[in-house]
Each structure stands twice: as structure tokens, then as C-alpha cells.
Amino acid sequence: MDDIKRTAIVIAALAVLLLISSSFVGSNIMNRAIIIGVGVDKLEDGVRLTAEIVSPGNGSEQVGTYSKIVSANGRSVGQAIQKIAELTGKEASLGRCLLIILGQDFYENTDFADTIDYFINSDSFKESSAICCCEGSAEELMNKGPAVAQSVSLALTTLLQDQAKKVAIVTNTLLDYTLSQKNMLKTGFLNKVKFLPSQNTDSNKPDQEQGFFTINDLTVFRDNNFDCDLTPDESIGLALFNDKVLGDTFSSDASGKLLTVNVNSKKIDKKIKDGEVTITIKLFVKLARTDSADVEGVFVSQDKKEIPKETINDITEQARQLSQAVIDRQISQNFDLIKIHDLYRQKQGSNKELENKPMEEFNVNLKVEVIEK
């Protein structure tokens, strides 16, 4: 059971417990402010922390459906959380926190290693929590309303945990990101969240800006400092190197007919031989017809044809160009998101020469195969 489902169950249980225990004053659970998401923004002398809180002490409100956004300042994240406890009159509980959002001014102009260390070293904070950065202020983002859910934290966590399986997006957890900042080039990435406004359909919050969140863009960090933003093509290309991302979709009219194919599975193979790294990406694809493509009627069965060779060749070239764009960017920026250094480390062990070797000195041979299956 994933963290979102666990949290949903906990919140539902709290609502029931509230009804049962409403006559008992001083219950521990009644004194807790359950934080399910946090945003961190930069101040001149510290940070501004924004928390989405579900509190079982909200009386007649629909607990878990209508959460509260509370912001507080502090010299550190720990101080800001303590201030939130003072503002709410409840103990701030981070054990069910699903999401961390870093505001743009904070991550672009701050070495935020201390903030990451605070969360990853917490006794209660989940290392499997989603982490991302955002365009603009984290506080502003958390005060916007997702069109298809009441909770910003739950909506964004669902995107970050589930969408990688459905579309060509790589995502990170707090643990994955933390480990990436300790590898040889101390390089990792976060998804950049953007907000696309739409018509507000929430009668309970008519003045709240409502819309949709996107996480298609990636931002690169080195040693917990901002490095660069990847282009959309580079972000898609990076997903091709990840065999856990199965949402890759390609379209081609090379055969004279516009066809779309979905990647059902992939195999990534990395080898070192005679000082050369060979990366082979095999994409196993089939024609995209409907969202129930595995269920075939009589007409579809009679009309079923193989994917034209021209289409396969065109999609192979598309995938090759997207993948090569990532390799080229790694060389120009000297970062390593596809873990070439780790591949050598597994063969040779760690040493200073390998640790300091720039990407331009690695000879990388890229092979891409597209196979109908």
C-alpha cells in the first residue's frame, strides 16, 4: 500500500475517531496538527515554511477534505515548524507528510543542504516522501486549488508518484534525491511544478485560484545548489534511460499515415569494454488505439496490421535524438544524471581520478532499438 493510500486511511480514521472521542478532552490525537505537505521559501534571514495541515480538532468541518494552509517564518525549518505549532496550538506532526516543495527563489539562491538534512534525518519524516521544486513561490502554489481534488499535497503527490508510470516523466523521492547529492558528481534532479489556471468550480472557495499542476520540466542540482533547467526534449530523453518509466509515447507519419505507439516495456543495458561505454535502449512498442488497447473486437482483429517499417525507423530516430540530447547536455554542463561514473565505479572502485573525470572524457556509444511487441 503506498503512502497516499495510507494517509487517506489515516485521515478517514481520524474523522471517525473524532466523532467517537469528541467527549474526551486532552486526547493526544486531538492535540496534533497532521502536516501532509510542506513548502519552503527564502527569506533574507531564514525561511518561510508553508504547511498543509489536517487537524482532527476542526469540529464540524470535513476533515481530510478541507485542509488548512498555515505559514510561519524561522531562521531554520525546525524553528518555522515550531512557530506553526504555536500558531495552531497543536503539536506539529510530520509522520504523515507526503510532499516537500522548494520555492524558486529558495532553490535558485540558497545552498539548501541543511534543509534536506533536517528532513532526511528526522525520526518521523518519511524518506519515501515526494520532493519537487516549483515555479515562483511555494507558498503561493500551496494556496492554489487543484481542479480535481481539494488537497494540493495529495494532488501533487499523486502526480509525482503515479505519472511516471503513465507518461514519460522521471520523478524523485526524498531518499533518491539525497543519495544523488552524495554520488561522484553530486548531481541530481527535481521535477519543477507549474500551475495552469482554469475556471474555479469550487463553490466553497469562490475566490481561490483553481487549475491544474504539471511536472513535465526538470531542474538539475549539484551538491544541493541549482545548476540548470533541462529543455523539454532533454527531460523526455532522460526518461528513456529509466526502465521504470513506461509512459513513453511516439507519433510518426513516416508511412504516410499518422500513427501513435506506446512503449509497453523497455530494457536498458550499460556496458564498458575497451574504455568505451555502450548504452543500449530497447523499446518494446505497440500501436495506441484506445485506453483499452488490450481488448480487441471483431473489426480490430480483422484489421490488425504490423507497425510499418518506416514508422519504426522514424520512432527509433526520434528516441535516439532525445537520448543523445541528454548525453550532449551532460558533457556541456559536466553533470551525470545517467550515472556513467557509477558504472565505472562498479568496475574499478572509487578513486580520485574517476571522481574528478569530466564527462567529455568518457566515450559513450548510444544504441536505440524499437521493437514491436
mmCIF file of C-alpha atoms in Angstrom:
data_model
loop_
_atom_site.group_PDB
_atom_site.id
_atom_site.type_symbol
_atom_site.label_atom_id
_atom_site.label_comp_id
_atom_site.label_asym_id
_atom_site.label_seq_id
_atom_site.Cartn_x
_atom_site.Cartn_y
_atom_site.Cartn_z
ATOM 1 C CA MET A 1 0.000 0.000 0.000
ATOM 2 C CA ASP A 2 1.541 3.328 -0.986
ATOM 3 C CA ASP A 3 1.866 6.414 1.224
ATOM 4 C CA ILE A 4 -1.104 8.217 -0.346
ATOM 5 C CA LYS A 5 -3.458 5.340 0.431
ATOM 6 C CA ARG A 6 -2.045 5.035 3.962
ATOM 7 C CA THR A 7 -2.548 8.741 4.571
ATOM 8 C CA ALA A 8 -6.083 8.661 3.162
ATOM 9 C CA ILE A 9 -6.921 5.775 5.526
ATOM 10 C CA VAL A 10 -5.343 7.585 8.478
ATOM 11 C CA ILE A 11 -7.295 10.760 7.726
ATOM 12 C CA ALA A 12 -10.553 8.821 7.393
ATOM 13 C CA ALA A 13 -9.799 7.035 10.660
ATOM 14 C CA LEU A 14 -9.151 10.373 12.353
ATOM 15 C CA ALA A 15 -12.545 11.631 11.249
ATOM 16 C CA VAL A 16 -14.218 8.586 12.800
ATOM 17 C CA LEU A 17 -12.077 8.857 15.917
ATOM 18 C CA LEU A 18 -13.059 12.499 16.264
ATOM 19 C CA LEU A 19 -16.718 11.561 16.473
ATOM 20 C CA ILE A 20 -16.037 8.791 18.970
ATOM 21 C CA SER A 21 -13.661 10.736 21.182
ATOM 22 C CA SER A 22 -15.234 14.203 21.000
ATOM 23 C CA SER A 23 -16.265 13.953 24.655
ATOM 24 C CA PHE A 24 -12.723 13.211 25.816
ATOM 25 C CA VAL A 25 -10.693 16.355 26.456
ATOM 26 C CA GLY A 26 -6.911 16.275 26.272
ATOM 27 C CA SER A 27 -6.555 13.275 23.962
ATOM 28 C CA ASN A 28 -3.095 13.144 22.367
ATOM 29 C CA ILE A 29 -4.509 12.868 18.855
ATOM 30 C CA MET A 30 -6.696 15.918 19.428
ATOM 31 C CA ASN A 31 -3.559 17.949 20.143
ATOM 32 C CA ARG A 32 -1.812 17.098 16.866
ATOM 33 C CA ALA A 33 -1.684 19.110 13.649
ATOM 34 C CA ILE A 34 -1.036 16.495 10.966
ATOM 35 C CA ILE A 35 1.129 18.010 8.214
ATOM 36 C CA ILE A 36 0.681 16.306 4.828
ATOM 37 C CA GLY A 37 2.781 18.722 2.739
ATOM 38 C CA VAL A 38 5.335 21.500 3.236
ATOM 39 C CA GLY A 39 6.680 24.295 1.055
ATOM 40 C CA VAL A 40 9.933 26.166 1.732
ATOM 41 C CA ASP A 41 10.606 29.747 0.567
ATOM 42 C CA LYS A 42 13.584 32.045 1.076
ATOM 43 C CA LEU A 43 13.699 34.973 3.479
ATOM 44 C CA GLU A 44 16.631 37.362 3.968
ATOM 45 C CA ASP A 45 17.339 35.916 7.412
ATOM 46 C CA GLY A 46 15.825 32.446 7.173
ATOM 47 C CA VAL A 47 12.959 30.525 5.608
ATOM 48 C CA ARG A 48 9.204 30.759 5.329
ATOM 49 C CA LEU A 49 7.567 27.372 5.766
ATOM 50 C CA THR A 50 4.076 26.698 4.433
ATOM 51 C CA ALA A 51 2.303 23.598 5.734
ATOM 52 C CA GLU A 52 -0.900 21.922 4.640
ATOM 53 C CA ILE A 53 -2.487 20.668 7.846
ATOM 54 C CA VAL A 54 -5.258 18.209 8.567
ATOM 55 C CA SER A 55 -6.281 18.553 12.187
ATOM 56 C CA PRO A 56 -8.807 16.282 13.928
ATOM 57 C CA GLY A 57 -9.764 19.267 16.041
ATOM 58 C CA ASN A 58 -11.638 21.058 13.253
ATOM 59 C CA GLY A 59 -15.048 20.237 14.669
ATOM 60 C CA SER A 60 -17.834 20.177 12.088
ATOM 61 C CA GLU A 61 -15.526 20.604 9.067
ATOM 62 C CA GLN A 62 -14.979 17.653 6.733
ATOM 63 C CA VAL A 63 -11.607 16.500 7.993
ATOM 64 C CA GLY A 64 -9.368 15.348 5.135
ATOM 65 C CA THR A 65 -11.470 17.114 2.518
ATOM 66 C CA TYR A 66 -10.920 20.676 3.693
ATOM 67 C CA SER A 67 -7.366 21.153 4.923
ATOM 68 C CA LYS A 68 -5.730 24.325 6.200
ATOM 69 C CA ILE A 69 -2.688 26.142 4.833
ATOM 70 C CA VAL A 70 -0.536 27.734 7.551
ATOM 71 C CA SER A 71 2.714 29.685 7.008
ATOM 72 C CA ALA A 72 5.378 30.742 9.502
ATOM 73 C CA ASN A 73 8.901 32.221 9.459
ATOM 74 C CA GLY A 74 12.033 30.944 11.145
ATOM 75 C CA ARG A 75 15.813 31.056 10.912
ATOM 76 C CA SER A 76 15.618 27.360 10.076
ATOM 77 C CA VAL A 77 12.966 24.856 9.032
ATOM 78 C CA GLY A 78 12.910 23.497 12.580
ATOM 79 C CA GLN A 79 12.152 26.927 14.033
ATOM 80 C CA ALA A 80 9.429 27.543 11.429
ATOM 81 C CA ILE A 81 7.752 24.235 12.311
ATOM 82 C CA GLN A 82 7.827 25.191 15.979
ATOM 83 C CA LYS A 83 6.199 28.514 15.072
ATOM 84 C CA ILE A 84 3.442 26.642 13.205
ATOM 85 C CA ALA A 85 2.842 24.643 16.386
ATOM 86 C CA GLU A 86 2.496 27.906 18.309
ATOM 87 C CA LEU A 87 0.107 29.374 15.720
ATOM 88 C CA THR A 88 -2.147 26.322 15.651
ATOM 89 C CA GLY A 89 -1.931 25.480 19.332
ATOM 90 C CA LYS A 90 -1.163 21.879 18.369
ATOM 91 C CA GLU A 91 1.904 19.691 18.135
ATOM 92 C CA ALA A 92 3.125 19.649 14.525
ATOM 93 C CA SER A 93 3.243 16.029 13.334
ATOM 94 C CA LEU A 94 5.400 15.247 10.253
ATOM 95 C CA GLY A 95 4.992 11.482 10.318
ATOM 96 C CA ARG A 96 2.367 11.564 7.537
ATOM 97 C CA CYS A 97 3.986 14.260 5.385
ATOM 98 C CA LEU A 98 3.912 13.208 1.739
ATOM 99 C CA LEU A 99 5.465 16.165 -0.041
ATOM 100 C CA ILE A 100 8.229 18.799 0.062
ATOM 101 C CA ILE A 101 8.115 21.772 -2.338
ATOM 102 C CA LEU A 102 11.096 24.114 -2.757
ATOM 103 C CA GLY A 103 10.219 27.646 -3.889
ATOM 104 C CA GLN A 104 12.123 29.130 -6.842
ATOM 105 C CA ASP A 105 13.947 31.918 -5.002
ATOM 106 C CA PHE A 106 14.909 29.413 -2.288
ATOM 107 C CA TYR A 107 16.384 26.725 -4.545
ATOM 108 C CA GLU A 108 17.990 29.098 -7.064
ATOM 109 C CA ASN A 109 19.785 31.253 -4.485
ATOM 110 C CA THR A 110 20.395 29.009 -1.483
ATOM 111 C CA ASP A 111 22.576 26.069 -0.563
ATOM 112 C CA PHE A 112 19.736 24.071 0.955
ATOM 113 C CA ALA A 113 21.733 21.082 2.244
ATOM 114 C CA ASP A 114 20.718 21.901 5.841
ATOM 115 C CA THR A 115 17.031 21.798 4.895
ATOM 116 C CA ILE A 116 17.369 18.410 3.181
ATOM 117 C CA ASP A 117 19.384 17.081 6.119
ATOM 118 C CA TYR A 118 16.678 18.227 8.545
ATOM 119 C CA PHE A 119 14.016 16.184 6.762
ATOM 120 C CA ILE A 120 16.074 13.095 5.903
ATOM 121 C CA ASN A 121 17.467 12.831 9.459
ATOM 122 C CA SER A 122 14.076 13.289 11.108
ATOM 123 C CA ASP A 123 12.916 10.374 13.237
ATOM 124 C CA SER A 124 9.376 10.570 11.868
ATOM 125 C CA PHE A 125 9.676 12.110 8.388
ATOM 126 C CA LYS A 126 9.299 9.561 5.578
ATOM 127 C CA GLU A 127 12.301 9.209 3.279
ATOM 128 C CA SER A 128 9.859 7.973 0.626
ATOM 129 C CA SER A 129 8.106 11.378 0.559
ATOM 130 C CA ALA A 130 7.932 13.105 -2.812
ATOM 131 C CA ILE A 131 10.126 16.173 -3.334
ATOM 132 C CA CYS A 132 9.952 18.801 -6.081
ATOM 133 C CA CYS A 133 10.672 22.445 -6.823
ATOM 134 C CA CYS A 134 8.230 24.948 -8.250
ATOM 135 C CA GLU A 135 7.951 27.977 -10.470
ATOM 136 C CA GLY A 136 7.563 31.004 -8.204
ATOM 137 C CA SER A 137 6.692 30.797 -4.523
ATOM 138 C CA ALA A 138 5.925 27.505 -2.765
ATOM 139 C CA GLU A 139 3.503 29.365 -0.501
ATOM 140 C CA GLU A 140 1.564 30.738 -3.477
ATOM 141 C CA LEU A 141 1.468 27.301 -5.105
ATOM 142 C CA MET A 142 0.115 25.635 -1.977
ATOM 143 C CA ASN A 143 -2.641 28.233 -1.717
ATOM 144 C CA LYS A 144 -3.929 27.436 -5.191
ATOM 145 C CA GLY A 145 -6.662 24.877 -5.735
ATOM 146 C CA PRO A 146 -6.327 21.739 -7.876
ATOM 147 C CA ALA A 147 -9.366 21.386 -10.136
ATOM 148 C CA VAL A 148 -9.919 17.695 -9.398
ATOM 149 C CA ALA A 149 -9.026 17.473 -5.688
ATOM 150 C CA GLN A 150 -9.315 19.565 -2.540
ATOM 151 C CA SER A 151 -5.788 18.897 -1.265
ATOM 152 C CA VAL A 152 -2.771 20.423 -3.032
ATOM 153 C CA SER A 153 -0.391 17.999 -1.312
ATOM 154 C CA LEU A 154 -2.374 14.897 -2.239
ATOM 155 C CA ALA A 155 -2.863 16.085 -5.831
ATOM 156 C CA LEU A 156 0.848 16.791 -6.350
ATOM 157 C CA THR A 157 1.997 13.618 -4.615
ATOM 158 C CA THR A 158 -0.281 11.589 -6.868
ATOM 159 C CA LEU A 159 1.305 13.241 -9.904
ATOM 160 C CA LEU A 160 4.840 12.640 -8.683
ATOM 161 C CA GLN A 161 4.270 9.028 -7.639
ATOM 162 C CA ASP A 162 1.923 7.780 -10.347
ATOM 163 C CA GLN A 163 2.502 9.763 -13.529
ATOM 164 C CA ALA A 164 5.954 8.305 -14.219
ATOM 165 C CA LYS A 165 4.175 5.028 -14.926
ATOM 166 C CA LYS A 166 1.775 6.652 -17.393
ATOM 167 C CA VAL A 167 3.752 9.376 -19.173
ATOM 168 C CA ALA A 168 7.430 9.923 -19.968
ATOM 169 C CA ILE A 169 8.427 11.620 -16.710
ATOM 170 C CA VAL A 170 11.156 10.693 -14.235
ATOM 171 C CA THR A 171 10.464 11.591 -10.606
ATOM 172 C CA ASN A 172 12.322 11.504 -7.303
ATOM 173 C CA THR A 173 11.713 10.656 -3.672
ATOM 174 C CA LEU A 174 13.457 12.408 -0.788
ATOM 175 C CA LEU A 175 15.792 9.425 -0.362
ATOM 176 C CA ASP A 176 16.615 9.193 -4.092
ATOM 177 C CA TYR A 177 17.387 12.898 -4.277
ATOM 178 C CA THR A 178 19.504 12.825 -1.097
ATOM 179 C CA LEU A 179 21.574 9.910 -2.420
ATOM 180 C CA SER A 180 22.068 11.695 -5.757
ATOM 181 C CA GLN A 181 23.778 14.570 -3.939
ATOM 182 C CA LYS A 182 26.320 12.150 -2.487
ATOM 183 C CA ASN A 183 27.385 10.407 -5.709
ATOM 184 C CA MET A 184 30.640 11.223 -7.511
ATOM 185 C CA LEU A 185 29.499 14.386 -9.278
ATOM 186 C CA LYS A 186 26.851 15.105 -6.611
ATOM 187 C CA THR A 187 24.250 15.582 -9.327
ATOM 188 C CA GLY A 188 20.509 15.003 -9.177
ATOM 189 C CA PHE A 189 17.229 16.444 -10.381
ATOM 190 C CA LEU A 190 13.828 17.568 -9.146
ATOM 191 C CA ASN A 191 10.574 17.973 -11.039
ATOM 192 C CA LYS A 192 9.573 21.606 -11.450
ATOM 193 C CA VAL A 193 5.872 22.115 -10.736
ATOM 194 C CA LYS A 194 3.932 24.679 -12.734
ATOM 195 C CA PHE A 195 0.329 25.793 -12.271
ATOM 196 C CA LEU A 196 -2.059 26.167 -15.210
ATOM 197 C CA PRO A 197 -5.154 28.185 -14.182
ATOM 198 C CA SER A 198 -8.692 27.117 -15.094
ATOM 199 C CA GLN A 199 -12.222 28.140 -14.201
ATOM 200 C CA ASN A 200 -12.974 27.854 -10.486
ATOM 201 C CA THR A 201 -15.724 25.285 -9.889
ATOM 202 C CA ASP A 202 -15.402 25.134 -6.085
ATOM 203 C CA SER A 203 -18.380 26.947 -4.568
ATOM 204 C CA ASN A 204 -16.831 26.660 -1.101
ATOM 205 C CA LYS A 205 -13.770 28.685 -2.162
ATOM 206 C CA PRO A 206 -15.004 31.024 -4.922
ATOM 207 C CA ASP A 207 -12.032 33.391 -4.610
ATOM 208 C CA GLN A 208 -9.333 30.744 -4.738
ATOM 209 C CA GLU A 209 -7.389 30.428 -7.981
ATOM 210 C CA GLN A 210 -8.013 26.971 -9.387
ATOM 211 C CA GLY A 211 -6.304 24.952 -12.078
ATOM 212 C CA PHE A 212 -4.007 22.059 -12.892
ATOM 213 C CA PHE A 213 -0.448 21.181 -11.896
ATOM 214 C CA THR A 214 2.184 19.999 -14.368
ATOM 215 C CA ILE A 215 5.526 18.348 -13.559
ATOM 216 C CA ASN A 216 6.978 17.970 -17.070
ATOM 217 C CA ASP A 217 10.074 20.150 -16.504
ATOM 218 C CA LEU A 218 13.228 19.035 -14.698
ATOM 219 C CA THR A 219 15.757 21.101 -12.764
ATOM 220 C CA VAL A 220 19.299 19.856 -12.136
ATOM 221 C CA PHE A 221 21.096 20.330 -8.802
ATOM 222 C CA ARG A 222 24.698 19.736 -7.832
ATOM 223 C CA ASP A 223 25.592 19.424 -4.148
ATOM 224 C CA ASN A 224 22.198 20.940 -3.229
ATOM 225 C CA ASN A 225 22.797 24.010 -5.391
ATOM 226 C CA PHE A 226 20.896 24.981 -8.543
ATOM 227 C CA ASP A 227 22.729 24.031 -11.739
ATOM 228 C CA CYS A 228 20.349 24.386 -14.721
ATOM 229 C CA ASP A 229 16.930 23.611 -16.172
ATOM 230 C CA LEU A 230 16.622 20.862 -18.762
ATOM 231 C CA THR A 231 14.787 21.553 -22.024
ATOM 232 C CA PRO A 232 11.522 19.646 -22.643
ATOM 233 C CA ASP A 233 13.313 17.327 -25.103
ATOM 234 C CA GLU A 234 16.090 16.650 -22.592
ATOM 235 C CA SER A 235 13.528 15.874 -19.889
ATOM 236 C CA ILE A 236 11.813 13.355 -22.184
ATOM 237 C CA GLY A 237 15.191 11.946 -23.194
ATOM 238 C CA LEU A 238 16.201 11.358 -19.577
ATOM 239 C CA ALA A 239 13.069 9.257 -19.092
ATOM 240 C CA LEU A 240 14.215 6.973 -21.910
ATOM 241 C CA PHE A 241 17.234 5.959 -19.805
ATOM 242 C CA ASN A 242 14.946 4.830 -16.957
ATOM 243 C CA ASP A 243 13.453 1.359 -17.368
ATOM 244 C CA LYS A 244 10.817 2.122 -14.708
ATOM 245 C CA VAL A 245 9.236 4.841 -16.866
ATOM 246 C CA LEU A 246 6.823 3.132 -19.243
ATOM 247 C CA GLY A 247 4.722 6.058 -20.409
ATOM 248 C CA ASP A 248 6.779 6.930 -23.498
ATOM 249 C CA THR A 249 4.539 7.719 -26.495
ATOM 250 C CA PHE A 250 5.681 8.494 -30.032
ATOM 251 C CA SER A 251 3.829 9.656 -33.138
ATOM 252 C CA SER A 252 5.005 9.358 -36.748
ATOM 253 C CA ASP A 253 3.630 9.993 -40.226
ATOM 254 C CA ALA A 254 6.650 8.459 -41.967
ATOM 255 C CA SER A 255 4.469 5.751 -43.546
ATOM 256 C CA GLY A 256 2.043 8.305 -44.963
ATOM 257 C CA LYS A 257 -0.390 7.701 -42.119
ATOM 258 C CA LEU A 258 -0.170 9.349 -38.704
ATOM 259 C CA LEU A 259 0.344 6.582 -36.173
ATOM 260 C CA THR A 260 0.921 6.671 -32.421
ATOM 261 C CA VAL A 261 2.731 3.935 -30.500
ATOM 262 C CA ASN A 262 3.045 3.283 -26.785
ATOM 263 C CA VAL A 263 6.077 1.790 -25.055
ATOM 264 C CA ASN A 264 4.911 -1.313 -23.164
ATOM 265 C CA SER A 265 8.291 -2.213 -21.718
ATOM 266 C CA LYS A 266 11.927 -1.307 -22.120
ATOM 267 C CA LYS A 267 15.345 -2.705 -21.407
ATOM 268 C CA ILE A 268 18.372 -0.564 -20.623
ATOM 269 C CA ASP A 269 21.811 -2.162 -20.902
ATOM 270 C CA LYS A 270 25.082 -0.410 -19.977
ATOM 271 C CA LYS A 271 28.469 -1.990 -20.618
ATOM 272 C CA ILE A 272 32.118 -0.949 -20.504
ATOM 273 C CA LYS A 273 34.540 -2.509 -22.970
ATOM 274 C CA ASP A 274 37.972 -1.271 -24.035
ATOM 275 C CA GLY A 275 37.371 2.073 -22.356
ATOM 276 C CA GLU A 276 34.073 2.685 -24.175
ATOM 277 C CA VAL A 277 30.640 2.849 -22.575
ATOM 278 C CA THR A 278 27.869 1.322 -24.686
ATOM 279 C CA ILE A 279 24.306 2.133 -23.676
ATOM 280 C CA THR A 280 21.582 0.158 -25.451
ATOM 281 C CA ILE A 281 17.967 1.275 -25.094
ATOM 282 C CA LYS A 282 15.403 -1.260 -26.302
ATOM 283 C CA LEU A 283 11.821 -0.030 -26.547
ATOM 284 C CA PHE A 284 9.054 -2.587 -26.985
ATOM 285 C CA VAL A 285 6.054 -0.868 -28.543
ATOM 286 C CA LYS A 286 2.573 -1.410 -29.912
ATOM 287 C CA LEU A 287 0.065 0.744 -31.726
ATOM 288 C CA ALA A 288 -2.008 3.008 -29.499
ATOM 289 C CA ARG A 289 -5.708 2.564 -30.269
ATOM 290 C CA THR A 290 -7.786 3.219 -27.139
ATOM 291 C CA ASP A 291 -7.319 3.209 -23.401
ATOM 292 C CA SER A 292 -8.483 -0.414 -23.587
ATOM 293 C CA ALA A 293 -5.996 -1.397 -26.269
ATOM 294 C CA ASP A 294 -5.661 -4.953 -24.982
ATOM 295 C CA VAL A 295 -9.341 -5.652 -25.600
ATOM 296 C CA GLU A 296 -9.865 -6.308 -29.299
ATOM 297 C CA GLY A 297 -13.225 -6.530 -31.056
ATOM 298 C CA VAL A 298 -14.013 -8.388 -34.289
ATOM 299 C CA PHE A 299 -13.249 -5.438 -36.539
ATOM 300 C CA VAL A 300 -9.936 -4.651 -34.841
ATOM 301 C CA SER A 301 -8.842 -8.282 -35.032
ATOM 302 C CA GLN A 302 -9.553 -8.455 -38.765
ATOM 303 C CA ASP A 303 -7.914 -5.111 -39.450
ATOM 304 C CA LYS A 304 -4.855 -5.589 -37.271
ATOM 305 C CA LYS A 305 -1.585 -4.896 -39.074
ATOM 306 C CA GLU A 306 2.052 -4.667 -38.133
ATOM 307 C CA ILE A 307 3.611 -1.280 -37.482
ATOM 308 C CA PRO A 308 5.136 -0.140 -40.816
ATOM 309 C CA LYS A 309 8.917 -0.327 -41.031
ATOM 310 C CA GLU A 310 9.052 3.387 -41.931
ATOM 311 C CA THR A 311 7.272 4.194 -38.672
ATOM 312 C CA ILE A 312 9.627 2.002 -36.626
ATOM 313 C CA ASN A 313 12.657 3.663 -38.228
ATOM 314 C CA ASP A 314 11.283 7.160 -37.648
ATOM 315 C CA ILE A 315 10.464 6.460 -33.981
ATOM 316 C CA THR A 316 13.907 4.913 -33.495
ATOM 317 C CA GLU A 317 15.492 8.129 -34.767
ATOM 318 C CA GLN A 318 13.230 10.261 -32.561
ATOM 319 C CA ALA A 319 14.238 8.259 -29.482
ATOM 320 C CA ARG A 320 17.900 8.368 -30.460
ATOM 321 C CA GLN A 321 17.887 12.163 -30.828
ATOM 322 C CA LEU A 322 16.111 12.635 -27.480
ATOM 323 C CA SER A 323 18.567 10.323 -25.714
ATOM 324 C CA GLN A 324 21.596 11.881 -27.376
ATOM 325 C CA ALA A 325 20.414 15.330 -26.285
ATOM 326 C CA VAL A 326 20.800 14.225 -22.653
ATOM 327 C CA ILE A 327 24.318 12.913 -23.263
ATOM 328 C CA ASP A 328 25.289 16.155 -25.017
ATOM 329 C CA ARG A 329 23.902 18.273 -22.182
ATOM 330 C CA GLN A 330 25.785 16.204 -19.626
ATOM 331 C CA ILE A 331 29.008 16.953 -21.471
ATOM 332 C CA SER A 332 28.337 20.697 -21.790
ATOM 333 C CA GLN A 333 27.275 21.103 -18.123
ATOM 334 C CA ASN A 334 29.537 18.348 -16.753
ATOM 335 C CA PHE A 335 26.854 16.582 -14.730
ATOM 336 C CA ASP A 336 25.955 12.905 -14.687
ATOM 337 C CA LEU A 337 22.270 12.014 -14.467
ATOM 338 C CA ILE A 338 22.609 8.697 -16.322
ATOM 339 C CA LYS A 339 25.295 7.527 -13.875
ATOM 340 C CA ILE A 340 28.284 6.902 -16.140
ATOM 341 C CA HIS A 341 30.630 7.492 -13.184
ATOM 342 C CA ASP A 342 28.780 4.909 -11.097
ATOM 343 C CA LEU A 343 29.144 2.378 -13.916
ATOM 344 C CA TYR A 344 32.929 2.799 -13.841
ATOM 345 C CA ARG A 345 32.959 2.776 -10.035
ATOM 346 C CA GLN A 346 31.237 -0.626 -10.043
ATOM 347 C CA LYS A 347 34.012 -1.953 -12.294
ATOM 348 C CA GLN A 348 37.056 -0.145 -10.926
ATOM 349 C CA GLY A 349 36.144 1.002 -7.435
ATOM 350 C CA SER A 350 36.184 4.599 -6.194
ATOM 351 C CA ASN A 351 39.227 6.798 -6.758
ATOM 352 C CA LYS A 352 40.038 10.488 -7.080
ATOM 353 C CA GLU A 353 40.829 10.278 -10.778
ATOM 354 C CA LEU A 354 37.393 8.835 -11.566
ATOM 355 C CA GLU A 355 35.674 11.228 -9.183
ATOM 356 C CA ASN A 356 37.172 14.245 -10.961
ATOM 357 C CA LYS A 357 36.927 12.927 -14.515
ATOM 358 C CA PRO A 358 34.799 15.289 -16.659
ATOM 359 C CA MET A 359 32.011 13.925 -18.838
ATOM 360 C CA GLU A 360 33.731 14.983 -22.053
ATOM 361 C CA GLU A 361 36.468 12.410 -21.431
ATOM 362 C CA PHE A 362 34.061 9.472 -21.455
ATOM 363 C CA ASN A 363 33.497 7.748 -24.797
ATOM 364 C CA VAL A 364 29.778 6.906 -24.885
ATOM 365 C CA ASN A 365 28.255 4.866 -27.690
ATOM 366 C CA LEU A 366 24.438 5.070 -27.784
ATOM 367 C CA LYS A 367 22.265 2.421 -29.431
ATOM 368 C CA VAL A 368 18.472 2.594 -29.678
ATOM 369 C CA GLU A 369 16.218 -0.241 -30.849
ATOM 370 C CA VAL A 370 12.435 -0.091 -31.292
ATOM 371 C CA ILE A 371 10.730 -3.484 -31.417
ATOM 372 C CA GLU A 372 7.048 -4.194 -31.994
ATOM 373 C CA LYS A 373 5.653 -6.431 -29.286
#
